[in-house]
CSV table of C-alpha atoms and ligand atoms in Angstrom, one decimal:
chain,number,residue,atom,x,y,z
E,37,MET,CA,2.7,-20.7,-0.1
E,38,THR,CA,4.0,-20.5,-3.8
E,39,SER,CA,5.6,-16.6,-5.3
E,40,LYS,CA,5.5,-15.9,-8.6
E,41,HIS,CA,8.0,-13.7,-9.3
E,42,TYR,CA,7.8,-10.4,-11.4
E,43,ASP,CA,10.6,-7.5,-12.2
E,44,LEU,CA,8.0,-5.1,-11.9
E,45,ILE,CA,4.2,-5.2,-9.8
E,46,ILE,CA,2.3,-2.3,-10.3
E,47,ALA,CA,-0.6,-1.5,-7.4
E,48,GLY,CA,-3.6,0.1,-9.1
E,49,GLY,CA,-4.6,-0.2,-13.0
E,50,GLY,CA,-5.8,3.4,-13.2
E,51,ILE,CA,-4.8,5.8,-16.2
E,52,VAL,CA,-1.6,6.7,-14.2
E,53,GLY,CA,-0.6,2.4,-13.4
E,54,LEU,CA,-1.9,1.4,-16.7
E,55,THR,CA,-0.1,4.2,-18.7
E,56,LEU,CA,3.5,2.9,-16.9
E,57,ALA,CA,2.6,-0.4,-17.8
E,58,ASN,CA,2.3,0.7,-21.1
E,59,LEU,CA,5.4,2.9,-21.2
E,60,LEU,CA,7.5,-0.6,-20.3
E,61,ALA,CA,5.9,-2.4,-23.1
E,62,ASP,CA,9.2,-3.1,-25.0
E,63,SER,CA,11.8,-3.2,-21.8
E,64,GLY,CA,11.8,-6.9,-21.3
E,65,LEU,CA,10.6,-6.9,-18.0
E,66,LYS,CA,8.1,-9.2,-16.9
E,67,ILE,CA,5.0,-7.4,-15.3
E,68,ALA,CA,2.2,-7.8,-12.8
E,69,ILE,CA,-0.8,-5.3,-12.5
E,70,PHE,CA,-3.2,-5.7,-9.9
E,71,ASP,CA,-6.4,-3.9,-8.7
E,72,GLN,CA,-9.3,-3.8,-6.4
E,73,GLN,CA,-11.8,-3.3,-9.3
E,74,SER,CA,-12.3,-5.8,-12.6
E,75,LEU,CA,-10.1,-4.9,-14.7
E,76,ASN,CA,-12.4,-5.5,-17.5
E,77,LEU,CA,-12.7,-3.1,-20.6
E,78,PRO,CA,-14.8,0.0,-19.1
E,79,THR,CA,-18.0,-0.2,-21.4
E,80,LEU,CA,-19.0,3.4,-23.4
E,81,THR,CA,-22.4,4.5,-23.5
E,82,GLN,CA,-23.6,7.2,-25.6
E,83,ASP,CA,-24.1,9.4,-22.0
E,84,TYR,CA,-20.8,11.0,-20.9
E,85,GLU,CA,-18.8,9.7,-18.0
E,86,LEU,CA,-19.1,11.8,-15.3
E,87,ARG,CA,-15.5,12.0,-14.2
E,88,VAL,CA,-13.2,13.8,-17.5
E,89,SER,CA,-9.9,15.3,-17.8
E,90,ALA,CA,-8.2,18.2,-19.4
E,91,ILE,CA,-5.9,16.8,-21.2
E,92,THR,CA,-2.6,19.1,-21.8
E,93,HIS,CA,-0.4,18.9,-25.1
E,94,ALA,CA,2.4,16.8,-23.4
E,95,SER,CA,-0.3,14.2,-22.1
E,96,GLN,CA,-1.5,13.8,-25.8
E,97,GLU,CA,2.1,13.6,-27.0
E,98,LEU,CA,2.8,10.7,-24.4
E,99,PHE,CA,-0.5,9.2,-25.6
E,100,GLN,CA,0.5,9.2,-29.6
E,101,HIS,CA,4.1,8.0,-28.1
E,102,LEU,CA,2.5,4.8,-27.3
E,103,GLY,CA,-0.1,4.6,-30.0
E,104,VAL,CA,-3.3,5.1,-28.1
E,105,TRP,CA,-4.2,8.3,-29.2
E,106,PRO,CA,-6.0,7.7,-32.5
E,107,ALA,CA,-8.0,5.1,-30.4
E,108,ILE,CA,-9.0,8.0,-28.2
E,109,GLU,CA,-10.0,10.2,-30.7
E,110,ALA,CA,-12.0,7.9,-32.5
E,111,MET,CA,-14.3,7.0,-29.4
E,112,ARG,CA,-14.9,10.8,-28.1
E,113,LEU,CA,-12.7,13.5,-27.9
E,114,SER,CA,-13.4,17.5,-27.2
E,115,PRO,CA,-10.5,19.7,-28.6
E,116,TYR,CA,-11.0,23.5,-26.8
E,117,THR,CA,-9.6,26.5,-28.6
E,118,LYS,CA,-10.1,29.5,-26.0
E,119,MET,CA,-10.4,29.7,-22.0
E,120,TYR,CA,-12.3,32.2,-20.5
E,121,VAL,CA,-11.3,33.1,-16.8
E,122,TRP,CA,-13.5,35.6,-14.9
E,123,ASP,CA,-13.8,36.6,-11.5
E,124,ALA,CA,-17.5,36.9,-10.2
E,125,SER,CA,-16.3,40.2,-7.8
E,126,ASN,CA,-15.5,42.4,-10.3
E,127,GLU,CA,-16.1,41.0,-13.4
E,128,ALA,CA,-12.4,41.5,-14.6
E,129,HIS,CA,-11.7,38.5,-16.9
E,130,ILE,CA,-8.5,37.1,-19.0
E,131,GLU,CA,-9.6,35.1,-22.4
E,132,PHE,CA,-6.7,32.7,-24.2
E,133,GLU,CA,-6.7,31.6,-27.8
E,134,ALA,CA,-5.2,29.0,-29.6
E,135,ARG,CA,-4.6,30.7,-32.4
E,136,GLU,CA,-2.5,32.8,-30.7
E,137,VAL,CA,0.0,30.7,-29.8
E,138,ALA,CA,-0.1,29.2,-33.1
E,139,GLU,CA,-2.0,26.1,-31.8
E,140,THR,CA,-5.0,24.3,-33.2
E,141,ASN,CA,-6.4,24.0,-29.6
E,142,LEU,CA,-5.2,24.4,-25.9
E,143,GLY,CA,-6.1,20.8,-25.1
E,144,HIS,CA,-8.6,18.5,-25.2
E,145,ILE,CA,-11.6,17.2,-22.3
E,146,VAL,CA,-11.5,13.6,-22.1
E,147,GLU,CA,-13.6,11.1,-20.1
E,148,ASN,CA,-11.6,8.9,-17.6
E,149,ASN,CA,-13.2,5.7,-19.2
E,150,VAL,CA,-12.2,6.3,-22.6
E,151,ILE,CA,-8.3,6.7,-22.1
E,152,GLN,CA,-8.8,3.7,-19.8
E,153,ARG,CA,-10.2,1.8,-22.1
E,154,THR,CA,-7.7,2.6,-25.6
E,155,LEU,CA,-4.5,1.9,-22.4
E,156,LEU,CA,-6.1,-1.3,-20.9
E,157,GLN,CA,-6.5,-2.7,-24.4
E,158,GLN,CA,-3.4,-2.4,-26.0
E,159,LEU,CA,-2.5,-4.7,-22.8
E,160,ILE,CA,-4.7,-7.3,-22.0
E,161,LYS,CA,-3.2,-9.5,-25.2
E,162,SER,CA,0.8,-9.0,-23.8
E,163,SER,CA,2.8,-12.1,-22.7
E,164,TRP,CA,4.7,-10.3,-20.7
E,165,LEU,CA,2.4,-9.1,-18.2
E,166,ASP,CA,-0.4,-10.3,-15.8
E,167,LEU,CA,-3.1,-8.7,-14.6
E,168,ILE,CA,-4.7,-9.6,-11.8
E,169,PRO,CA,-8.5,-8.2,-10.9
E,170,ASN,CA,-10.6,-7.9,-8.3
E,171,THR,CA,-7.9,-7.9,-5.3
E,172,THR,CA,-6.0,-6.0,-2.9
E,173,LEU,CA,-3.0,-5.6,-1.4
E,174,GLU,CA,-2.9,-7.0,2.0
E,175,LYS,CA,0.7,-7.1,3.3
E,176,ILE,CA,4.5,-6.2,2.0
E,177,LYS,CA,7.6,-7.7,3.2
E,178,LEU,CA,10.9,-6.3,2.0
E,179,SER,CA,14.1,-8.0,1.9
E,180,SER,CA,17.4,-6.5,0.3
E,181,ASP,CA,17.2,-8.2,-2.9
E,182,GLY,CA,13.3,-8.1,-3.4
E,183,VAL,CA,9.8,-7.3,-1.8
E,184,GLU,CA,6.8,-9.7,-1.1
E,185,VAL,CA,3.6,-8.6,-1.7
E,186,LYS,CA,0.1,-10.7,-0.3
E,187,MET,CA,-2.9,-10.0,-1.7
E,188,THR,CA,-6.4,-10.3,0.0
E,189,ASN,CA,-7.1,-13.1,-3.1
E,190,GLY,CA,-4.5,-15.3,-0.9
E,191,GLN,CA,-2.1,-14.5,-3.7
E,192,THR,CA,1.6,-13.9,-2.9
E,193,LEU,CA,4.0,-12.6,-5.7
E,194,SER,CA,7.6,-11.3,-5.2
E,195,ALA,CA,9.1,-8.3,-7.3
E,196,ASN,CA,11.9,-6.7,-7.7
E,197,LEU,CA,10.1,-3.5,-7.6
E,198,LEU,CA,6.6,-2.6,-6.1
E,199,VAL,CA,5.3,0.5,-7.6
E,200,GLY,CA,2.1,2.5,-5.7
E,201,ALA,CA,-0.1,3.9,-8.5
E,202,ASP,CA,-3.2,2.8,-5.9
E,203,GLY,CA,-4.4,6.4,-6.0
E,204,ILE,CA,-5.3,8.9,-3.1
E,205,ASN,CA,-5.5,6.5,-0.1
E,206,SER,CA,-2.2,4.2,-1.3
E,207,LYS,CA,-2.1,1.5,0.8
E,208,VAL,CA,1.3,0.9,-1.0
E,209,ARG,CA,2.2,4.3,0.7
E,210,GLU,CA,0.8,3.4,3.8
E,211,LEU,CA,2.1,-0.4,4.0
E,212,ALA,CA,5.6,1.1,3.4
E,213,GLY,CA,5.5,4.0,5.7
E,214,ILE,CA,5.7,7.0,3.7
E,215,ALA,CA,4.6,9.9,5.4
E,216,VAL,CA,2.3,12.8,3.6
E,217,ASP,CA,2.0,16.5,4.3
E,218,TYR,CA,-1.9,17.0,4.2
E,219,GLN,CA,-3.4,20.4,3.8
E,220,ALA,CA,-7.6,20.2,3.3
E,221,TYR,CA,-8.6,22.9,0.9
E,222,GLY,CA,-11.8,23.1,2.9
E,223,HIS,CA,-13.7,22.4,-0.6
E,224,MET,CA,-15.3,20.2,-2.1
E,225,ALA,CA,-15.6,19.5,-6.3
E,226,ILE,CA,-19.3,18.1,-7.4
E,227,VAL,CA,-19.1,16.8,-11.3
E,228,ALA,CA,-22.3,16.7,-13.5
E,229,THR,CA,-23.0,16.5,-17.0
E,230,VAL,CA,-25.0,19.8,-18.5
E,231,CYS,CA,-27.1,20.5,-21.3
E,232,CYS,CA,-26.4,24.5,-21.9
E,233,GLU,CA,-28.8,26.5,-24.3
E,234,LYS,CA,-26.1,28.1,-26.6
E,235,SER,CA,-22.7,26.3,-28.0
E,236,HIS,CA,-20.1,26.1,-25.7
E,237,GLY,CA,-17.9,27.1,-28.9
E,238,GLN,CA,-15.4,24.6,-27.6
E,239,THR,CA,-14.3,27.2,-24.9
E,240,ALA,CA,-13.3,26.2,-21.2
E,241,TRP,CA,-14.9,28.3,-19.4
E,242,GLN,CA,-13.9,29.2,-15.5
E,243,CYS,CA,-15.5,31.7,-13.3
E,244,PHE,CA,-14.0,32.3,-9.7
E,245,LEU,CA,-16.9,33.1,-7.2
E,246,PRO,CA,-16.1,34.2,-4.1
E,247,ASP,CA,-16.8,30.8,-2.1
E,248,GLY,CA,-15.3,28.3,-5.0
E,249,ILE,CA,-14.5,28.1,-8.8
E,250,LEU,CA,-17.3,26.9,-11.0
E,251,ALA,CA,-16.0,25.4,-14.5
E,252,PHE,CA,-17.7,24.2,-17.6
E,253,LEU,CA,-15.5,22.1,-20.0
E,254,PRO,CA,-16.6,21.3,-23.2
E,255,LEU,CA,-17.4,17.9,-24.3
E,256,ALA,CA,-17.8,17.4,-28.3
E,257,ASP,CA,-21.3,17.7,-28.3
E,258,LEU,CA,-21.3,21.3,-28.3
E,259,HIS,CA,-24.2,21.9,-26.1
E,260,THR,CA,-23.1,19.2,-23.9
E,261,CYS,CA,-20.3,20.6,-21.1
E,262,SER,CA,-19.0,18.7,-17.6
E,263,ILE,CA,-19.5,21.2,-15.0
E,264,VAL,CA,-17.1,21.0,-12.2
E,265,TRP,CA,-17.4,23.2,-9.1
E,266,SER,CA,-15.5,23.3,-6.1
E,267,CYS,CA,-16.2,25.4,-3.2
E,268,ASP,CA,-16.6,25.3,0.7
E,269,THR,CA,-17.9,22.4,1.9
E,270,SER,CA,-20.5,23.9,3.3
E,271,VAL,CA,-21.8,25.3,-0.1
E,272,ALA,CA,-21.0,22.1,-1.7
E,273,GLU,CA,-23.7,20.4,0.9
E,274,ARG,CA,-26.2,22.8,0.3
E,275,LEU,CA,-26.0,22.4,-3.5
E,276,LEU,CA,-26.1,18.8,-3.5
E,277,ARG,CA,-29.3,19.4,-1.1
E,278,LEU,CA,-31.0,21.0,-4.1
E,279,ASP,CA,-33.3,18.7,-6.3
E,280,GLU,CA,-32.0,19.0,-10.1
E,281,PRO,CA,-34.1,22.0,-10.9
E,282,ALA,CA,-32.7,23.7,-8.7
E,283,PHE,CA,-29.2,23.1,-8.7
E,284,ALA,CA,-29.4,23.8,-12.3
E,285,VAL,CA,-30.9,27.5,-11.3
E,286,ALA,CA,-27.8,27.5,-9.1
E,287,LEU,CA,-25.2,26.9,-12.4
E,288,GLN,CA,-27.4,29.6,-14.4
E,289,ASP,CA,-26.9,32.3,-12.1
E,290,VAL,CA,-23.1,32.1,-12.7
E,291,PHE,CA,-23.6,31.1,-16.1
E,292,ALA,CA,-26.5,32.3,-18.1
E,293,LYS,CA,-25.0,35.4,-19.4
E,294,HIS,CA,-22.2,32.9,-21.7
E,295,LEU,CA,-24.3,29.7,-22.0
E,296,GLY,CA,-28.5,30.5,-21.9
E,297,LYS,CA,-30.5,27.8,-19.9
E,298,ILE,CA,-29.1,25.3,-18.2
E,299,GLU,CA,-30.0,22.0,-17.9
E,300,LEU,CA,-28.9,18.8,-15.8
E,301,LEU,CA,-28.4,15.6,-17.9
E,302,SER,CA,-26.9,13.2,-15.2
E,303,LYS,CA,-26.8,12.6,-11.3
E,304,ARG,CA,-24.2,14.5,-9.1
E,305,LEU,CA,-20.7,13.2,-8.0
E,306,SER,CA,-18.6,14.8,-5.6
E,307,PHE,CA,-15.1,14.5,-4.0
E,308,PRO,CA,-13.7,16.2,-1.0
E,309,LEU,CA,-10.4,18.1,-1.8
E,310,ALA,CA,-7.1,17.9,-0.2
E,311,MET,CA,-3.4,18.4,-1.0
E,312,ARG,CA,-1.2,15.2,-0.1
E,313,HIS,CA,2.1,15.2,-1.3
E,314,ALA,CA,4.5,12.4,0.1
E,315,ARG,CA,7.6,13.1,1.9
E,316,HIS,CA,9.3,10.3,-0.4
E,317,TYR,CA,8.4,8.7,-3.3
E,318,VAL,CA,11.0,6.3,-3.5
E,319,VAL,CA,12.0,4.1,-1.0
E,320,PRO,CA,14.1,0.5,-1.5
E,321,ARG,CA,12.3,-1.1,-3.7
E,322,ILE,CA,8.8,1.0,-3.5
E,323,ALA,CA,8.1,4.3,-6.0
E,324,LEU,CA,4.8,5.8,-5.7
E,325,VAL,CA,3.4,7.8,-9.3
E,326,GLY,CA,0.4,9.6,-9.4
E,327,ASP,CA,-2.5,10.6,-7.3
E,328,ALA,CA,-0.8,7.8,-4.8
E,329,ALA,CA,2.1,10.6,-4.4
E,330,HIS,CA,0.2,13.7,-5.0
E,331,THR,CA,-3.1,15.1,-4.7
E,332,ILE,CA,-4.0,18.7,-6.0
E,333,HIS,CA,-7.0,21.1,-6.0
E,334,PRO,CA,-8.6,20.5,-9.9
E,335,LEU,CA,-8.4,24.0,-10.7
E,336,ALA,CA,-6.5,24.1,-13.1
E,337,GLY,CA,-6.7,20.5,-14.2
E,338,GLN,CA,-3.4,18.9,-14.1
E,339,GLY,CA,-3.3,16.1,-11.2
E,340,LEU,CA,-3.5,13.3,-14.5
E,341,ASN,CA,-1.2,15.4,-16.2
E,342,LEU,CA,1.3,15.6,-13.4
E,343,GLY,CA,0.8,11.4,-12.6
E,344,LEU,CA,1.5,10.7,-16.5
E,345,ALA,CA,4.6,12.9,-16.3
E,346,ASP,CA,5.6,10.5,-13.2
E,347,ALA,CA,4.9,7.3,-15.5
E,348,LEU,CA,7.2,8.5,-18.1
E,349,GLY,CA,10.2,10.0,-15.9
E,350,LEU,CA,9.8,6.5,-13.6
E,351,ALA,CA,9.4,4.5,-16.9
E,352,GLN,CA,12.6,6.1,-18.2
E,353,VAL,CA,14.9,5.7,-15.0
E,354,ILE,CA,13.5,1.8,-14.7
E,355,ILE,CA,14.5,1.4,-18.6
E,356,ALA,CA,17.7,3.3,-18.6
E,357,THR,CA,18.5,1.4,-15.0
E,358,SER,CA,18.0,-2.2,-16.8
E,359,GLN,CA,19.0,-1.5,-19.8
E,360,LYS,CA,22.9,-1.5,-17.6
E,361,GLN,CA,21.7,-4.5,-16.2
E,362,ARG,CA,21.4,-3.1,-13.3
E,363,ASP,CA,18.7,-3.9,-10.2
E,364,ILE,CA,15.6,-1.9,-10.6
E,365,GLY,CA,14.4,-1.8,-7.3
E,366,LEU,CA,17.7,-0.4,-5.8
E,367,LEU,CA,17.2,3.2,-3.9
E,368,ALA,CA,20.2,4.7,-5.4
E,369,ASN,CA,18.9,3.7,-9.2
E,370,LEU,CA,15.4,5.3,-8.1
E,371,ARG,CA,16.2,8.7,-6.5
E,372,ALA,CA,16.6,10.1,-10.5
E,373,TYR,CA,12.9,10.0,-10.4
E,374,GLU,CA,12.0,11.7,-7.2
E,375,ARG,CA,14.7,14.0,-7.8
E,376,TRP,CA,12.7,15.2,-11.2
E,377,ARG,CA,9.5,14.6,-10.3
E,378,LYS,CA,9.2,16.0,-6.8
E,379,LYS,CA,10.7,19.2,-8.2
E,380,GLU,CA,8.1,19.9,-10.8
E,381,ASN,CA,5.3,18.8,-8.6
E,382,LEU,CA,6.0,20.6,-5.4
E,383,SER,CA,5.9,23.6,-8.2
E,384,MET,CA,2.3,22.7,-9.5
E,385,ILE,CA,1.4,22.2,-5.5
E,386,LEU,CA,2.4,25.9,-4.5
E,387,ALA,CA,1.0,27.6,-7.2
E,388,MET,CA,-2.3,26.1,-7.0
E,389,GLN,CA,-2.4,26.8,-3.4
E,390,GLY,CA,-1.3,30.5,-4.6
E,391,PHE,CA,-4.1,30.5,-6.4
E,392,LYS,CA,-6.6,29.0,-4.5
E,393,ALA,CA,-5.2,32.0,-1.5
E,394,LEU,CA,-5.6,34.8,-4.0
E,395,PHE,CA,-8.9,34.2,-5.7
E,396,GLY,CA,-10.6,32.7,-2.6
E,397,SER,CA,-10.2,35.7,-0.6
E,398,SER,CA,-12.7,38.9,-0.4
E,399,LEU,CA,-10.5,41.3,1.1
E,400,PRO,CA,-11.1,44.1,-0.9
E,401,PRO,CA,-7.2,44.6,-2.1
E,402,LEU,CA,-6.9,41.1,-3.1
E,403,VAL,CA,-9.8,41.3,-5.1
E,404,TRP,CA,-8.7,44.7,-7.0
E,405,LEU,CA,-5.3,43.1,-7.4
E,406,ARG,CA,-6.2,39.9,-9.1
E,407,GLY,CA,-8.8,42.1,-11.1
E,408,GLN,CA,-6.2,44.1,-12.1
E,409,GLY,CA,-4.0,41.3,-12.5
E,410,LEU,CA,-6.5,39.2,-14.6
E,411,GLN,CA,-7.1,42.8,-17.1
E,412,LEU,CA,-3.1,43.3,-17.3
E,413,VAL,CA,-2.3,39.7,-18.3
E,414,ASN,CA,-5.6,39.9,-20.9
E,415,LYS,CA,-4.1,43.0,-22.6
E,416,ILE,CA,-0.4,42.2,-22.8
E,417,PRO,CA,0.3,39.5,-25.8
E,418,MET,CA,3.5,38.3,-24.6
E,419,LEU,CA,2.2,37.7,-20.9
E,420,LYS,CA,-1.0,35.6,-22.6
E,421,HIS,CA,1.3,33.6,-24.6
E,422,PHE,CA,3.8,32.9,-21.6
E,423,PHE,CA,0.9,31.3,-19.4
E,424,VAL,CA,-0.5,29.2,-22.1
E,425,ARG,CA,2.7,27.8,-22.9
E,426,ARG,CA,3.7,27.3,-19.3
E,427,ALA,CA,0.1,25.8,-19.0
E,428,ASN,CA,0.9,23.7,-22.2
E,429,GLU,CA,4.8,22.8,-21.8
E,430,ARG,CA,5.5,20.2,-23.6
E,431,LEU,CA,7.5,16.7,-22.6
E,432,VAL,CA,10.0,16.7,-25.6
E,433,ASN,CA,11.4,13.2,-23.9
E,434,ALA,CA,8.1,11.7,-24.4
E,435,ARG,CA,7.9,12.3,-28.1
E,436,GLN,CA,11.7,11.4,-28.5
E,437,GLY,CA,11.9,8.5,-26.0
E,438,ILE,CA,15.3,9.7,-25.1
E,439,PRO,CA,15.9,9.1,-21.1
E,440,TYR,CA,15.6,12.8,-19.4
E,441,ASN,CA,18.5,11.5,-17.4
E,442,GLU,CA,20.8,11.2,-20.2
E,443,GLN,CA,20.3,14.2,-21.7
E,444,LYS,CA,21.3,16.2,-18.2
E,445,ASP,CA,24.5,14.8,-17.5
E,446,GLY,CA,24.7,10.9,-18.8
E,447,SER,CA,24.1,9.4,-15.4
E,448,ILE,CA,21.1,7.7,-13.6
R,1938,FAD,C1,-13.3,16.9,-9.7
R,1938,FAD,C2,-12.0,16.4,-9.9
R,1938,FAD,C3,-11.6,16.9,-11.7
R,1938,FAD,C4,-10.2,16.2,-11.8
R,1938,FAD,N1,-10.3,17.2,-13.1
R,1938,FAD,C5,-8.9,17.1,-14.0
R,1938,FAD,C6,-8.0,17.4,-15.1
R,1938,FAD,O1,-8.8,18.2,-15.6
R,1938,FAD,N2,-6.9,16.8,-15.2
R,1938,FAD,C7,-6.3,16.1,-15.0
R,1938,FAD,O2,-4.9,15.7,-15.2
R,1938,FAD,N3,-6.6,16.1,-13.5
R,1938,FAD,C8,-7.9,16.1,-13.1
R,1938,FAD,N4,-8.1,15.4,-11.5
R,1938,FAD,C9,-7.5,14.9,-11.0
R,1938,FAD,C10,-7.6,13.3,-11.6
R,1938,FAD,O3,-8.7,13.1,-11.7
R,1938,FAD,C11,-6.6,12.2,-10.5
R,1938,FAD,O4,-5.2,13.2,-10.8
R,1938,FAD,C12,-6.2,10.8,-11.6
R,1938,FAD,O5,-6.9,10.3,-12.1
R,1938,FAD,C13,-5.4,10.2,-10.7
R,1938,FAD,O6,-5.1,8.9,-11.7
R,1938,FAD,P1,-4.0,7.7,-10.5
R,1938,FAD,O7,-4.1,6.8,-12.1
R,1938,FAD,O8,-2.8,8.0,-10.3
R,1938,FAD,O9,-5.5,7.5,-9.4
R,1938,FAD,P2,-6.6,6.9,-9.4
R,1938,FAD,O10,-7.6,7.0,-10.7
R,1938,FAD,O11,-7.6,6.9,-8.3
R,1938,FAD,O12,-6.0,5.0,-9.4
R,1938,FAD,C14,-6.3,4.3,-8.7
R,1938,FAD,C15,-6.3,2.7,-9.4
R,1938,FAD,O13,-5.9,1.8,-8.1
R,1938,FAD,C16,-7.2,0.9,-7.5
R,1938,FAD,N5,-6.9,0.5,-6.1
R,1938,FAD,C17,-7.1,1.7,-4.9
R,1938,FAD,N6,-6.7,1.1,-4.1
R,1938,FAD,C18,-6.0,0.0,-3.9
R,1938,FAD,C19,-5.3,-1.2,-3.5
R,1938,FAD,N7,-5.5,-1.2,-2.2
R,1938,FAD,N8,-5.7,-2.2,-4.1
R,1938,FAD,C20,-5.2,-2.6,-5.4
R,1938,FAD,N9,-6.3,-1.2,-5.8
R,1938,FAD,C21,-6.0,-0.5,-5.6
R,1938,FAD,C22,-8.4,1.9,-7.9
R,1938,FAD,O14,-9.3,1.0,-7.6
R,1938,FAD,C23,-7.9,2.3,-8.8
R,1938,FAD,O15,-8.2,1.7,-10.6
R,1938,FAD,C24,-9.2,16.1,-11.4
R,1938,FAD,C25,-9.6,15.5,-9.9
R,1938,FAD,C26,-11.1,15.4,-9.6
R,1938,FAD,C27,-11.8,15.5,-8.1
């Protein structure tokens, strides 16, 4: 069997895998990406895609650094200038506005296929990259100087490093024998596109209900929102059984006072939600990024943003290692990536668990506490600014292109 050799193979051409490839464009490395799907440019239609992401300023800066942000802007996105969060149990609420922190917006809602298209468009004609569609991983064989990857299309490739960017059920993670800490949230997320009688006012709306969290994310059209309803699995199953008008009424019961009459514009998709955290992000010759390394509750819209930061961290480590003409697949050289990203991702995972526990409880003391907490933060500008800034922390490294490890201690 012939085995073509690369410096790096990326399993998974989702947004995180494609971002990593774009970050490595000028590295001089020879790269292959394979995916079980087609890797054709996604077709954009008038209808909004059901999968959308809240993109932070940090991720926007990363896309600007890659040169894809103008194309994303030209296709379709929706800036949000305000967040309005309330607790249905006690009507306490908190509002954040971009102008309070001297920003023009707090982030953007972007359809996933828009991001994917712009990232792919920049890669399709690259001579340093092979895109291998419609195949999945079958086997990996590790040796001291490389990794061999066998795919279901019969091809075998070899590389110095294999990156698992292959999502929540990562086959790379499984074949590498990397254990995962797993905790089901007991929640399922329902997503859909809806039309609202009143303008969404470029506001990201989120309501904490006794049995879940309902978010309305503003889309480019001022009367269209993407909804994410994360709720107890039994509640989600009941909501999915409702016909369209009855489901719209269920949305209206929560949101009518802000957005008026609601109409469903799309089918509903649902996703079981669980926290997953790989015990290791790197083992010899293998690294994990994005959902392959971690999944979190979508309540704060951070999963993809964390995955993009992984791609940036790993790219920086790979570039620094390769510039020093060292082996990019050696565990000792990959560890800097794991040290940086695992700590940050873990703190977000813990924060989401705390949030879900606090807001998922109907115990009267907790209901009172969160009501007081929300009102307090809402009244104290300094605290509000802290939360807005924390939610939008910028990756200065992305803009400057400086390997983060060199800023800190000069070593990898
Ligand atoms: C309801 C919901 C709402 C969300 N909202 C937000 C949000 O607002 N903001 C945010 O930041 N995050 C959000 N997230 C999280 C975000 O969607 C994910 O974190 C992100 O899409 C993960 O990207 P990825 O590239 O790591 O994985 P994926 O998008 O899953 O890509 C993996 C790729 O690998 C391919 N693949 C899988 N297995 C194989 C295999 N064996 N062989 C070859 N290829 C394979 C797949 O075809 C796919 O192309 C949300 C998640 C959910 C469920």
